Coordinates of C-alpha atoms in Angstrom, one line a residue:
M147 CA 43.5 -16.1 45.0
T148 CA 41.2 -18.6 46.6
S149 CA 43.9 -21.3 47.1
L150 CA 47.7 -21.6 47.3
A151 CA 48.4 -24.2 44.6
V152 CA 51.3 -25.3 42.4
L153 CA 51.7 -28.0 39.7
D154 CA 54.2 -30.1 41.5
E155 CA 54.7 -32.9 38.9
L156 CA 53.6 -33.5 35.3
I157 CA 54.1 -37.0 33.7
V158 CA 53.5 -37.4 30.0
S159 CA 53.6 -40.6 28.0
N160 CA 53.2 -41.0 24.2
L161 CA 51.6 -37.6 23.8
G162 CA 52.3 -36.4 20.3
L163 CA 56.1 -36.4 19.8
I164 CA 56.8 -36.8 23.5
E165 CA 57.4 -40.5 24.3
Q166 CA 58.1 -40.0 28.0
A167 CA 58.6 -37.0 30.2
V168 CA 58.6 -36.3 33.9
I169 CA 58.6 -32.6 34.8
E170 CA 58.8 -31.1 38.3
P171 CA 58.3 -27.4 37.6
G172 CA 58.5 -25.9 41.1
P173 CA 57.1 -22.6 42.1
G174 CA 57.8 -19.2 40.5
F175 CA 58.5 -18.6 36.8
V176 CA 59.0 -21.7 34.7
V177 CA 59.8 -21.6 30.9
V178 CA 59.8 -24.3 28.2
T179 CA 61.9 -23.7 25.1
G180 CA 63.0 -25.6 22.1
E181 CA 63.4 -25.5 18.3
T182 CA 60.3 -24.8 16.3
G183 CA 58.4 -28.0 15.8
A184 CA 60.1 -29.8 18.7
G185 CA 56.8 -30.2 20.5
K186 CA 57.1 -27.8 23.4
T187 CA 53.5 -26.7 23.2
L188 CA 52.4 -30.2 23.8
L189 CA 53.3 -29.7 27.5
L190 CA 50.6 -27.1 27.8
G191 CA 48.4 -29.5 25.8
A192 CA 48.9 -32.0 28.6
L193 CA 47.9 -29.3 31.1
R194 CA 44.7 -28.6 29.1
L195 CA 43.9 -32.3 29.2
L196 CA 44.3 -32.3 32.9
S197 CA 41.9 -29.4 33.0
G198 CA 39.2 -31.5 31.4
A199 CA 39.6 -30.2 27.8
Q200 CA 38.3 -32.3 25.0
A201 CA 40.6 -35.2 24.0
S202 CA 41.4 -36.2 20.5
S203 CA 42.9 -39.3 19.0
Q204 CA 45.5 -37.0 17.4
H205 CA 47.0 -36.6 20.9
V206 CA 48.2 -40.3 20.7
G207 CA 51.8 -40.6 19.7
P208 CA 53.6 -43.1 17.6
V209 CA 54.8 -45.5 20.3
G210 CA 51.5 -47.0 21.5
S211 CA 47.8 -46.9 21.2
E212 CA 47.3 -44.7 24.3
A213 CA 48.5 -41.3 25.4
R214 CA 48.8 -40.8 29.2
V215 CA 49.0 -37.6 31.2
D216 CA 49.2 -37.5 35.0
G217 CA 49.7 -34.5 37.2
R218 CA 50.0 -33.8 40.9
F219 CA 48.9 -30.4 42.3
V220 CA 49.7 -29.3 45.8
V221 CA 46.7 -27.2 47.0
D222 CA 46.9 -25.6 50.4
D223 CA 49.4 -28.3 51.5
A224 CA 47.1 -31.1 50.2
E225 CA 47.9 -33.2 47.2
V226 CA 45.5 -33.6 44.3
G227 CA 46.2 -36.3 41.7
V228 CA 44.6 -36.0 38.2
G229 CA 45.0 -38.0 35.1
R230 CA 43.8 -38.6 31.5
R231 CA 44.0 -41.5 29.2
V232 CA 43.5 -40.9 25.5
V233 CA 43.1 -43.9 23.1
A234 CA 43.4 -44.0 19.4
A235 CA 39.9 -45.4 19.1
G236 CA 37.2 -44.9 21.8
R237 CA 36.5 -42.6 24.6
S238 CA 39.1 -40.9 26.8
K239 CA 39.2 -41.6 30.5
A240 CA 39.7 -39.2 33.4
Y241 CA 40.9 -39.8 36.9
L242 CA 40.8 -37.7 40.1
D243 CA 42.8 -38.8 43.2
G244 CA 43.0 -42.3 41.7
G245 CA 39.4 -42.8 40.9
A246 CA 37.7 -42.7 37.5
V247 CA 35.5 -39.6 37.0
P248 CA 33.9 -37.8 34.0
A249 CA 36.1 -35.2 32.3
G250 CA 33.7 -32.6 33.7
A251 CA 34.9 -33.4 37.2
L252 CA 38.4 -32.5 36.2
R253 CA 37.2 -29.2 34.9
E254 CA 35.4 -28.4 38.2
R255 CA 38.5 -29.4 40.2
V256 CA 41.4 -28.1 38.1
S257 CA 40.0 -25.1 36.2
P258 CA 39.8 -22.9 39.3
L259 CA 43.5 -23.6 39.8
V260 CA 44.8 -23.1 36.3
E261 CA 44.4 -20.5 33.6
I262 CA 45.9 -21.1 30.1
V263 CA 46.5 -18.2 27.8
G264 CA 46.9 -19.5 24.2
Q265 CA 49.0 -18.2 21.4
H266 CA 45.9 -17.7 19.3
D267 CA 43.8 -15.9 22.0
H268 CA 44.3 -12.7 20.0
L269 CA 41.9 -14.0 17.5
S270 CA 39.1 -13.6 20.1
L271 CA 39.9 -9.9 20.1
T272 CA 38.9 -9.6 16.5
S273 CA 35.4 -11.0 17.1
A274 CA 32.5 -9.3 18.7
A275 CA 31.7 -12.4 20.7
G276 CA 35.3 -12.7 22.0
V277 CA 35.4 -9.1 23.1
R278 CA 32.0 -9.3 24.8
L279 CA 33.1 -12.4 26.7
L280 CA 36.2 -10.6 27.9
V281 CA 34.1 -7.7 29.2
D282 CA 31.6 -10.0 30.7
S283 CA 34.4 -11.8 32.6
A284 CA 34.5 -8.7 34.9
V285 CA 30.7 -8.3 35.2
P286 CA 29.1 -9.5 38.4
A287 CA 27.8 -13.0 37.9
V288 CA 24.4 -12.1 39.3
V289 CA 23.8 -9.4 36.7
L290 CA 24.6 -11.9 33.8
R291 CA 22.4 -14.5 35.4
R292 CA 19.4 -12.2 35.7
Y293 CA 19.7 -11.2 32.1
R294 CA 20.0 -14.9 31.0
E295 CA 16.9 -15.8 33.1
A296 CA 14.9 -13.0 31.7
W297 CA 15.9 -13.8 28.1
T298 CA 15.1 -17.5 28.5
A299 CA 11.7 -16.8 29.9
Y300 CA 11.0 -14.4 27.0
A301 CA 12.3 -16.8 24.4
E302 CA 10.1 -19.7 25.7
L303 CA 7.0 -17.5 25.7
R304 CA 7.8 -16.2 22.2
E305 CA 8.1 -19.8 21.0
E306 CA 4.9 -20.7 22.7
A307 CA 3.2 -17.7 21.1
A308 CA 4.6 -18.7 17.7
R309 CA 3.1 -22.2 18.1
A310 CA -0.3 -20.9 19.1
G311 CA -0.4 -17.9 16.7
A312 CA 1.1 -19.5 13.6
D313 CA -2.1 -21.3 12.6
P314 CA -4.7 -21.7 15.4
R315 CA -7.0 -23.6 13.0
A316 CA -4.2 -26.2 12.5
L317 CA -4.0 -26.6 16.2
E318 CA -7.7 -27.0 16.5
R319 CA -7.6 -29.7 13.8
E320 CA -4.8 -31.4 15.5
L321 CA -6.8 -31.3 18.8
D322 CA -9.9 -32.9 17.1
M323 CA -7.8 -35.6 15.6
V324 CA -5.9 -36.4 18.9
R325 CA -9.2 -36.4 20.8
F326 CA -10.6 -39.0 18.3
Q327 CA -7.5 -41.2 18.6
A328 CA -7.5 -41.1 22.4
A329 CA -11.3 -41.8 22.5
E330 CA -11.0 -44.7 20.0
I331 CA -8.3 -46.4 22.1
A332 CA -10.1 -45.7 25.4
D333 CA -13.5 -46.9 24.2
A334 CA -12.0 -50.2 23.0
G335 CA -11.5 -51.0 26.7
F336 CA -8.3 -53.0 26.3
A337 CA -5.9 -53.5 29.2
P338 CA -2.3 -54.8 29.3
G339 CA -2.3 -58.6 28.6
D340 CA -5.7 -58.7 26.9
D341 CA -4.1 -59.6 23.6
Q342 CA -2.6 -62.8 25.1
Q343 CA -5.8 -63.8 26.8
L344 CA -7.9 -63.3 23.6
A345 CA -5.5 -65.3 21.5
T346 CA -5.7 -68.2 24.0
A347 CA -9.5 -68.0 24.3
A348 CA -9.9 -67.9 20.5
T349 CA -7.7 -71.0 20.0
R350 CA -9.7 -72.9 22.7
L351 CA -13.1 -71.9 21.3
R352 CA -12.1 -72.7 17.7
N353 CA -10.9 -76.2 18.7
A354 CA -13.5 -76.9 21.4
E355 CA -15.1 -79.9 19.8
G356 CA -11.8 -81.7 19.2
L357 CA -10.6 -80.8 22.7
V358 CA -13.7 -82.3 24.3
E359 CA -13.5 -85.5 22.2
G360 CA -9.8 -85.9 23.0
L361 CA -10.3 -85.3 26.8
A362 CA -13.3 -87.7 26.8
G363 CA -11.1 -90.4 25.3
V364 CA -8.4 -89.9 27.9
D365 CA -11.1 -90.1 30.6
R366 CA -12.3 -93.4 29.2
L367 CA -8.8 -94.8 29.2
L368 CA -8.4 -93.8 32.8
G369 CA -11.8 -95.1 33.9
D370 CA -12.3 -98.4 32.1
D371 CA -12.4 -101.6 34.1
D372 CA -9.3 -102.7 32.2
G373 CA -7.9 -99.2 32.1
I374 CA -4.7 -97.7 33.5
A375 CA -6.2 -96.8 36.9
D376 CA -7.2 -100.4 37.6
A377 CA -3.8 -101.7 36.5
V378 CA -2.1 -99.3 38.8
A379 CA -4.3 -100.2 41.7
T380 CA -3.4 -103.9 41.2
I381 CA 0.3 -103.0 41.0
V382 CA 0.1 -101.0 44.2
G383 CA -1.6 -103.8 46.1
E384 CA 0.9 -106.4 45.0
L385 CA 3.9 -104.1 45.8
Q386 CA 2.5 -103.4 49.3
R387 CA 2.1 -107.1 49.9
L388 CA 5.6 -107.8 48.8
A389 CA 6.9 -104.9 51.0
R390 CA 5.4 -106.5 54.0
V391 CA 7.6 -109.5 53.2
D392 CA 10.7 -107.6 52.3
T393 CA 10.8 -104.1 53.8
S394 CA 13.5 -103.0 51.3
L395 CA 10.7 -102.8 48.7
A396 CA 8.8 -100.2 50.7
P397 CA 10.2 -97.2 48.7
I398 CA 9.0 -98.8 45.5
A399 CA 5.6 -99.5 47.0
D400 CA 5.4 -95.8 48.1
Q401 CA 6.2 -94.7 44.6
A402 CA 3.5 -96.8 43.2
S403 CA 1.0 -95.3 45.7
E404 CA 2.1 -91.8 44.6
V405 CA 1.4 -92.8 41.0
A406 CA -2.0 -94.0 41.9
V407 CA -2.8 -90.7 43.7
A408 CA -1.4 -88.7 40.7
L409 CA -3.7 -90.7 38.3
T410 CA -6.7 -90.0 40.5
E411 CA -5.9 -86.2 40.4
L412 CA -5.3 -86.5 36.7
R413 CA -8.7 -88.0 36.1
S414 CA -10.3 -85.3 38.3
G415 CA -8.5 -82.7 36.2
V416 CA -9.7 -84.2 32.9
H417 CA -13.2 -84.3 34.2
A418 CA -13.0 -80.7 35.2
E419 CA -11.7 -79.6 31.8
V420 CA -14.4 -81.6 29.9
S421 CA -17.1 -79.9 32.0
V422 CA -15.9 -76.3 31.2
I423 CA -15.0 -76.7 27.5
E424 CA -18.0 -75.9 25.4
H425 CA -18.6 -75.5 21.7
D426 CA -20.0 -71.9 22.0
P427 CA -20.3 -70.2 18.6
E428 CA -21.5 -66.9 20.2
S429 CA -18.5 -66.7 22.6
L430 CA -16.2 -67.4 19.7
Q431 CA -17.8 -64.7 17.7
R432 CA -17.4 -62.2 20.5
V433 CA -13.7 -63.1 20.9
E434 CA -13.1 -62.9 17.1
Q435 CA -14.7 -59.4 17.1
R436 CA -12.4 -58.3 19.9
L437 CA -9.4 -59.6 18.0
A438 CA -10.5 -57.8 14.9
L439 CA -10.9 -54.6 16.8
L440 CA -7.4 -55.0 18.3
G441 CA -6.0 -55.7 14.8
D442 CA -7.6 -52.4 13.5
L443 CA -6.1 -50.5 16.4
K444 CA -2.7 -52.1 15.8
R445 CA -2.8 -51.1 12.2
K446 CA -3.3 -47.5 13.2
Y447 CA -1.3 -47.1 16.4
G448 CA 1.3 -49.7 17.0
K449 CA 2.7 -53.2 16.3
D450 CA 1.2 -54.6 19.5
L451 CA -1.2 -53.8 22.3
A452 CA 1.5 -52.2 24.4
E453 CA 2.3 -49.7 21.7
V454 CA -1.4 -49.0 21.1
L455 CA -1.9 -48.2 24.8
S456 CA 1.2 -46.1 24.9
F457 CA 0.0 -44.2 21.9
G458 CA -3.3 -43.6 23.8
D459 CA -1.4 -42.2 26.8
A460 CA 0.6 -39.9 24.6
A461 CA -2.6 -38.7 22.9
V462 CA -4.1 -37.8 26.3
T463 CA -0.9 -35.8 27.2
R464 CA -1.0 -34.0 23.8
I465 CA -4.7 -33.1 24.3
Q466 CA -3.7 -31.4 27.6
Q467 CA -0.9 -29.5 25.9
L468 CA -3.0 -28.3 23.0
E469 CA -5.8 -27.3 25.3
Q470 CA -3.4 -25.3 27.4
V471 CA -1.8 -23.6 24.4
L472 CA -5.2 -22.7 22.9
G473 CA -6.5 -21.6 26.2
D474 CA -3.5 -19.4 26.9
A475 CA -3.5 -17.9 23.4
A476 CA -5.6 -15.0 24.5
T477 CA -3.1 -13.9 27.2
L478 CA 0.1 -14.8 25.4
D479 CA 0.6 -11.5 23.7
E480 CA 0.4 -9.7 27.0
R481 CA 2.7 -12.2 28.7
V482 CA 5.3 -11.9 25.8
A483 CA 5.2 -8.1 26.1
E484 CA 5.8 -8.3 29.9
A485 CA 8.7 -10.7 29.4
L486 CA 10.2 -8.4 26.8
E487 CA 10.0 -5.5 29.2
A488 CA 11.8 -7.7 31.8
V489 CA 14.5 -8.4 29.2
A490 CA 14.8 -4.6 28.6
L491 CA 15.2 -3.8 32.3
A492 CA 17.8 -6.6 32.7
G493 CA 19.5 -5.4 29.6
V494 CA 19.9 -1.9 31.0
A495 CA 21.4 -3.3 34.2
L496 CA 23.8 -5.5 32.2
G497 CA 24.7 -2.6 29.9
E498 CA 25.6 -0.5 32.9
A499 CA 27.6 -3.3 34.5
R500 CA 29.4 -3.8 31.1
R501 CA 30.3 -0.1 30.9
D502 CA 31.8 -0.2 34.4
S503 CA 33.6 -3.4 33.6
A504 CA 34.9 -2.0 30.3
A505 CA 36.2 1.1 31.9
L506 CA 38.0 -0.9 34.6
L507 CA 39.5 -3.3 32.1
G508 CA 40.7 -0.5 29.9
E509 CA 42.4 1.3 32.8
R510 CA 44.0 -1.9 34.0
A511 CA 45.1 -2.9 30.5
V512 CA 46.7 0.5 29.9
R513 CA 48.8 0.2 33.0
H514 CA 49.9 -3.3 32.0
L515 CA 50.8 -2.2 28.5
M516 CA 52.9 0.7 29.8
E517 CA 54.8 -1.9 31.8
L518 CA 55.2 -3.8 28.6
G519 CA 56.9 -1.0 26.7
F520 CA 54.1 1.3 25.5
E521 CA 54.4 5.0 26.5
A522 CA 50.8 6.2 26.2
P523 CA 48.6 3.5 24.8
L524 CA 44.8 3.7 24.5
V525 CA 42.5 0.8 25.2
R526 CA 38.8 1.4 25.1
F527 CA 35.7 -0.8 24.8
D528 CA 33.0 0.9 22.8
L529 CA 29.4 -0.2 23.7
A530 CA 26.4 0.6 21.5
P531 CA 22.8 -0.4 22.0
I532 CA 21.3 -3.1 19.8
E533 CA 18.1 -5.1 19.7
P534 CA 18.1 -7.5 22.6
T535 CA 19.7 -10.9 21.9
A536 CA 20.5 -13.9 24.1
H537 CA 23.8 -12.2 25.0
G538 CA 22.4 -8.7 25.9
A539 CA 21.4 -5.5 24.3
D540 CA 24.9 -4.1 23.6
S541 CA 27.5 -4.5 20.8
V542 CA 31.0 -4.4 22.2
E543 CA 34.1 -3.3 20.1
L544 CA 37.7 -3.2 21.3
V545 CA 39.4 0.0 20.2
F546 CA 43.2 0.5 20.4
A547 CA 46.0 3.0 19.7
S548 CA 49.6 2.4 20.5
D549 CA 49.9 6.1 21.4
A550 CA 47.3 8.6 22.6
A551 CA 48.4 11.0 19.8
L552 CA 47.2 8.4 17.2
D553 CA 43.7 7.9 16.0
P554 CA 42.3 4.8 17.7
G555 CA 40.6 2.0 15.7
P556 CA 39.4 -1.6 15.9
V557 CA 42.2 -3.6 17.4
A558 CA 42.2 -6.1 14.5
R559 CA 42.9 -3.3 12.0
V560 CA 45.4 -1.1 13.8
A561 CA 47.5 -3.5 16.0
S562 CA 50.6 -5.2 14.7
G563 CA 51.4 -8.8 15.6
G564 CA 53.7 -7.9 18.4
E565 CA 51.2 -5.4 19.7
L566 CA 48.5 -8.0 19.6
S567 CA 50.6 -10.4 21.8
R568 CA 51.1 -7.7 24.4
I569 CA 47.4 -6.6 24.2
V570 CA 46.3 -10.2 24.9
L571 CA 48.6 -10.5 27.9
A572 CA 47.5 -7.0 29.2
L573 CA 43.8 -7.8 28.8
R574 CA 44.1 -11.2 30.4
L575 CA 45.9 -9.7 33.3
A576 CA 43.3 -6.9 33.5
A577 CA 40.5 -9.5 33.5
G578 CA 42.0 -11.3 36.5
V579 CA 44.0 -14.2 35.0
D580 CA 46.5 -13.5 37.9
D581 CA 43.7 -14.3 40.4
V582 CA 44.4 -18.1 39.8
P583 CA 47.4 -19.7 41.4
V584 CA 48.8 -21.4 38.2
V585 CA 49.0 -19.4 35.0
A586 CA 50.3 -20.9 31.7
F587 CA 51.2 -18.9 28.6
D588 CA 51.6 -20.6 25.3
E589 CA 53.8 -18.4 23.1
V590 CA 52.0 -15.1 23.7
D591 CA 55.3 -13.3 22.9
A592 CA 54.9 -13.7 19.1
G593 CA 56.2 -10.7 17.2
V594 CA 58.0 -9.3 20.2
G595 CA 61.7 -8.6 20.5
G596 CA 64.4 -6.3 21.8
A597 CA 63.6 -4.1 24.8
T598 CA 60.0 -5.0 24.6
A599 CA 60.9 -8.7 25.1
L600 CA 62.9 -7.7 28.2
A601 CA 59.9 -5.8 29.5
L602 CA 57.7 -8.9 28.8
G603 CA 60.2 -11.1 30.7
E604 CA 60.1 -8.7 33.7
K605 CA 56.3 -8.6 33.6
L606 CA 56.0 -12.4 33.6
A607 CA 58.6 -12.8 36.4
A608 CA 56.8 -10.2 38.5
L609 CA 53.5 -12.0 37.9
A610 CA 55.2 -15.2 39.2
A611 CA 55.7 -13.6 42.6
G612 CA 53.4 -15.6 44.9
R613 CA 52.1 -17.9 42.1
Q614 CA 53.4 -20.4 39.5
V615 CA 53.7 -19.1 36.0
L616 CA 54.4 -21.5 33.1
C617 CA 55.4 -20.1 29.8
V618 CA 56.3 -21.7 26.4
T619 CA 58.5 -19.1 24.7
H620 CA 60.9 -18.5 21.9
L621 CA 62.4 -15.4 23.4
P622 CA 65.7 -15.6 25.2
Q623 CA 64.9 -12.3 26.9
V624 CA 61.9 -14.0 28.5
A625 CA 63.6 -17.3 29.3
A626 CA 66.4 -15.5 31.1
F627 CA 64.0 -14.5 33.9
A628 CA 62.9 -18.0 34.6
D629 CA 63.3 -19.7 38.0
A630 CA 63.2 -23.1 36.2
H631 CA 64.1 -23.8 32.5
F632 CA 63.1 -26.9 30.6
V633 CA 64.2 -27.7 27.0
V634 CA 62.3 -29.9 24.5
T635 CA 64.6 -31.6 22.0
R636 CA 63.4 -33.5 19.0
T637 CA 65.1 -36.4 17.4
G638 CA 63.2 -37.8 14.4
N639 CA 59.6 -38.5 15.4
T640 CA 60.2 -38.3 19.2
A641 CA 61.0 -35.5 21.6
T642 CA 62.5 -35.5 25.1
V643 CA 62.2 -32.9 27.9
H644 CA 64.9 -32.1 30.4
R645 CA 65.7 -29.3 32.8
V646 CA 68.8 -27.2 32.1
H647 CA 71.1 -25.5 34.7
G648 CA 74.3 -23.6 34.5
D649 CA 76.3 -24.1 31.3
E650 CA 73.4 -26.0 29.7
R651 CA 71.1 -23.1 30.3
L652 CA 73.6 -20.7 28.8
E653 CA 74.0 -22.9 25.8
E654 CA 70.2 -23.0 25.3
L655 CA 70.0 -19.2 25.6
S656 CA 72.8 -18.9 23.1
R657 CA 71.0 -21.1 20.7
M658 CA 67.9 -18.9 21.1
L659 CA 69.9 -15.7 20.6
S660 CA 72.0 -16.7 17.6
G661 CA 71.3 -20.2 16.5
M662 CA 74.9 -21.0 17.5
P663 CA 74.9 -22.5 21.0
E664 CA 78.7 -22.8 21.2
S665 CA 79.4 -19.2 20.1
R666 CA 81.4 -17.4 22.7
E667 CA 79.8 -14.1 21.8
A668 CA 76.3 -15.6 22.1
R669 CA 77.2 -17.1 25.5
A670 CA 78.5 -13.8 26.7
H671 CA 75.2 -12.2 25.6
A672 CA 73.3 -15.0 27.3
A673 CA 75.3 -14.5 30.5
E674 CA 74.5 -10.8 30.3
L675 CA 70.8 -11.5 29.9
M676 CA 70.9 -13.8 33.0
A677 CA 72.6 -11.1 35.0
R678 CA 70.1 -8.5 33.8
A679 CA 67.3 -10.8 34.9
G680 CA 69.0 -11.4 38.3
R681 CA 69.5 -15.1 37.5
P682 CA 73.3 -15.4 37.6

């Protein structure tokens, strides 16, 4: 194990049926029990949320619009706080040590600490992909990475070859068209902002005569002997005279002087505009032609000049891409062949690593199964060569026999429900689930009973030596081995969780044994189980 860690506290609010629950599991073997449908598996659902699993609005219970899960892990004597908020409508939120983070950050932090084995994990054993993933879990990461890199390089080259080889004439036609488009836009010579400048110039040239006449009239008003300028000059002189008599009038006289200066500047500006505005039909014709050219480009390539220029840039990029594809076409076949050879070599290395991994997993799984009640089981992974795919060049099938004297067959066909549960546990243990400090099992004991159930309880209790093991179970033989026992009780649409000790625990085990928690015979049997488990 890379860390010493334990789930120290789990707080759940409005998660499914659970309105509010605070659980302090403690180290060792921890079980959660309850009637069918009480909501006990929701506690492991809470742990999945803290591990960064996808959140769903279905997690939100009936007593509010938000489900909340908070957990505290103690990792190497340091506390790690994690949390999730799931709302009925909208995105969930994740928290790490009090700060908001993406859910992926929880996966990175919590997943190395927690492994959850689900009650439906046996379904993965019936699929080729699930079995392959199990074998690959024990394959060195560098071998898997090298194959993925080789396959990715080959797939990209094959796709490039398909583009180039599917119809080179079509690519040539596309190249001619894109070259024409890029040249048409470039030859027009437009730059950003030209459309605004052309529009302003066109308006000015179209209305040049009227603008000149209007400005000339303004100039006359400013320059006549009886015009505005002369009147303002008279006003300024009079106010300056009065200010010499009464100094409080000085600010008004100054304002008048400023007006006179502004009028002088205004007249100069009007003169300047009159001198530059000309009625120039040739200039107007050139501007109109530029506007018409821009309109033609906009009709073809975009709603405004910015889009037209962007289209031209994209066309230049596409020209480079097409030229490279067509230029490389002659060598692509050779490069594809070389890449496929690299895939084959990486596939051989992956196949060898898988065979080693499969043999090791099989041996380990057999040992675990013998501890779970099998006398001479057979577990084998059969690998067969196939055409290379993204996942390798091997097919992988899990073969099983409950006894070496029996003919082995695909696990999905020959294993019973109870056997599947034990096979899942044995294979997960063989694959290293016990390498993480916190392991959670969600009803992996389906179909198990009697002496096998006792063996399963012993196995889980032994697994809890040196780590924390959480288990949702319906088996009293398993629950009797627990260091801590929590019961989920449902009332109507809500459920509560509480820890049981002493008589309460005997009562719960009695219920699990016989459905009659107050039966003296059942309580005696429960006490016997506790004693058998060394939990008096």
